[in-house]
XYZ file of C-alpha atoms in Angstrom:
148
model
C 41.295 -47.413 -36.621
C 42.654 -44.812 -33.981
C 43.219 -45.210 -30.446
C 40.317 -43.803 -29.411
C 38.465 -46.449 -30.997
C 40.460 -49.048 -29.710
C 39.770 -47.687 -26.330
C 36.785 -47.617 -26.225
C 36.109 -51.260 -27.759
C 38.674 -52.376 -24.928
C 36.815 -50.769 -22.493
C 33.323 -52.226 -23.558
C 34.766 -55.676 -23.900
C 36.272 -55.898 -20.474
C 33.043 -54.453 -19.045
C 31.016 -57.019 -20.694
C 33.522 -59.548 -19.626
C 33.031 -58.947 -16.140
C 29.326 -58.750 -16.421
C 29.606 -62.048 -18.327
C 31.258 -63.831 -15.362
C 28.842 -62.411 -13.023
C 25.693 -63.749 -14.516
C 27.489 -67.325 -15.342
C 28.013 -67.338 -11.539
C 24.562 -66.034 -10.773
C 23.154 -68.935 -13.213
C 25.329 -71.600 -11.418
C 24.062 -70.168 -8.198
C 20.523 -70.339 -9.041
C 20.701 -73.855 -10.511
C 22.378 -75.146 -7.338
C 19.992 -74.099 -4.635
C 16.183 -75.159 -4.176
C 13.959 -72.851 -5.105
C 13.525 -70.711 -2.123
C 17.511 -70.515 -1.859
C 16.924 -69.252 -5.730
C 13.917 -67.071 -5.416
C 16.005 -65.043 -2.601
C 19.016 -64.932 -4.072
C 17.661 -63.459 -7.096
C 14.952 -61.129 -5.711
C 17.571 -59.849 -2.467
C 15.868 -56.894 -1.475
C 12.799 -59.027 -0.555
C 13.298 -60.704 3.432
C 14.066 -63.984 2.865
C 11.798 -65.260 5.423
C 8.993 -64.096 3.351
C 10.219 -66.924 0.609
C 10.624 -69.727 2.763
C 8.277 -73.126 2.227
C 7.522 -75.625 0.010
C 7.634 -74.870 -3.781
C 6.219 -76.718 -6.419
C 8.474 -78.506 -8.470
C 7.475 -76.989 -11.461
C 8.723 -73.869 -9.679
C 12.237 -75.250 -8.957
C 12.364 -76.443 -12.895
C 11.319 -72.231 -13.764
C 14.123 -71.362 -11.732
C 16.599 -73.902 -13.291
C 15.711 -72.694 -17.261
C 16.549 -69.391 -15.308
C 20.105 -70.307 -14.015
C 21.006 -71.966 -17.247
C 19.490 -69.023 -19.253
C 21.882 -66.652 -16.627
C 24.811 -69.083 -17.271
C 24.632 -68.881 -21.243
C 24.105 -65.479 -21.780
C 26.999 -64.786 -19.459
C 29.178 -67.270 -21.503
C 28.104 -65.666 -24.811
C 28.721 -62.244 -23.562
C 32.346 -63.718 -22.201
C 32.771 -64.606 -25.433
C 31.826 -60.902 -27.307
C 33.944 -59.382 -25.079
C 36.610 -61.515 -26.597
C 35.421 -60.871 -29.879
C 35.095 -57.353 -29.145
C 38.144 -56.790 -28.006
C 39.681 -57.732 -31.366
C 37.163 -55.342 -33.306
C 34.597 -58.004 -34.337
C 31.755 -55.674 -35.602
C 29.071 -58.463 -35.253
C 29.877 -59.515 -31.404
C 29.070 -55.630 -31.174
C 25.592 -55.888 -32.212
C 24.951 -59.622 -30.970
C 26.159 -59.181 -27.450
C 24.670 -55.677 -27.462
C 21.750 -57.812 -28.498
C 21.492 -60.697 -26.106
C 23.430 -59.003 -22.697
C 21.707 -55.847 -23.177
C 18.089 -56.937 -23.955
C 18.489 -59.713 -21.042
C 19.465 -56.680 -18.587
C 15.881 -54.480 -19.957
C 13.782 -57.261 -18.583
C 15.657 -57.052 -15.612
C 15.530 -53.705 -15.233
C 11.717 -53.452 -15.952
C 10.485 -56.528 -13.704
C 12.819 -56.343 -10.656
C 14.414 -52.993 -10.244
C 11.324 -51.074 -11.174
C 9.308 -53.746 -9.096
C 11.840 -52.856 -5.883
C 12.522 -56.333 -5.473
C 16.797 -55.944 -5.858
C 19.127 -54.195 -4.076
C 21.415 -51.619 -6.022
C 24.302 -54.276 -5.925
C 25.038 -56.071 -7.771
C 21.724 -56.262 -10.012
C 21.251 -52.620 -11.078
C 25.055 -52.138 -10.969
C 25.087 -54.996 -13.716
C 22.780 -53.010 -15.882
C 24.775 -50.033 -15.650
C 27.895 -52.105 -16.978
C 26.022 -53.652 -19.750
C 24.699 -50.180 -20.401
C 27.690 -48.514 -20.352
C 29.399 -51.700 -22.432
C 27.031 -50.817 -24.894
C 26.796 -46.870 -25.260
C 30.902 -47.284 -25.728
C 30.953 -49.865 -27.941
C 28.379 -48.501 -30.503
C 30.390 -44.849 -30.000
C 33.614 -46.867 -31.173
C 31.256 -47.856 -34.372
C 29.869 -45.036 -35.473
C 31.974 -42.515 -34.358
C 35.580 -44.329 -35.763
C 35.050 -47.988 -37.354
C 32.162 -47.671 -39.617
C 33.801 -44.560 -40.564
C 36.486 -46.599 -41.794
C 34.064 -49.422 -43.642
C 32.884 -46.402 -45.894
């Protein structure tokens, strides 16, 4: 494998790292506050004072699958950054896969809706983005070069 390659996977596992640790936080965060705490946390662009009252508690048990859904992706892409690092061709795909595909939905239903700020939401995407764009350049342009 050259260095290039290397690079570039070190590069893509450090950014999915960081994006990793961000969303475990952001899950932890979620899970510990009551459900307007939660719902204005997550949607920050949107004045708080608009989110204030009294939530069902079948809201506050949404937003909890929510934070532990935020805290286990994070940890799994924590973990394919690991992986990646070390040139593991399936934490390419599968954190690709879960971080990647978590940030689209993101993208689509709160960016697009206006309800974020830039940072650190659509920041985020651009990192897991970016994570993946150089990670699947280090695969087909040096390491499944090498597999043939």
């Amino acid at each position: 494998m050259n260095s290039r390659t290397t690079l570039l996977l070190k590069i893509s596992a450090v950014l999915w790292i960081i994006w990793g640790l961000v969303h475990m936080f952001a899950g932890i965060m979620t899970i510990s506050q009551d459900a307007a705490g939660a719902v204005a946390g997550i949607a920050d662009a949107v004045d708080p004072s608009l989110l204030t009252g009294e939530y069902h508690p079948a809201v506050g048990a949404v937003l909890n699958q929510h934070g532990f859904n935020l805290l286990w992706i994070g940890a799994f892409t924590v973990v394919g950054g690991v992986m990646i690092w070390r040139h593991s061709v399936v934490f390419i795909f599968m954190t690709a896969v879960v971080g990647w595909i978590t940030d689209v939905g993101y993208f689509v239903f709160m960016d697009l809706g206006g309800f974020v700020h830039f940072v650190p939401g659509t920041v985020m995407t651009i990192i897991s983005s970016a994570a993946v764009i150089l990670s699947f350049w280090a695969y087909f342009s040096g390491m499944r070069r090498a597999d043939l």
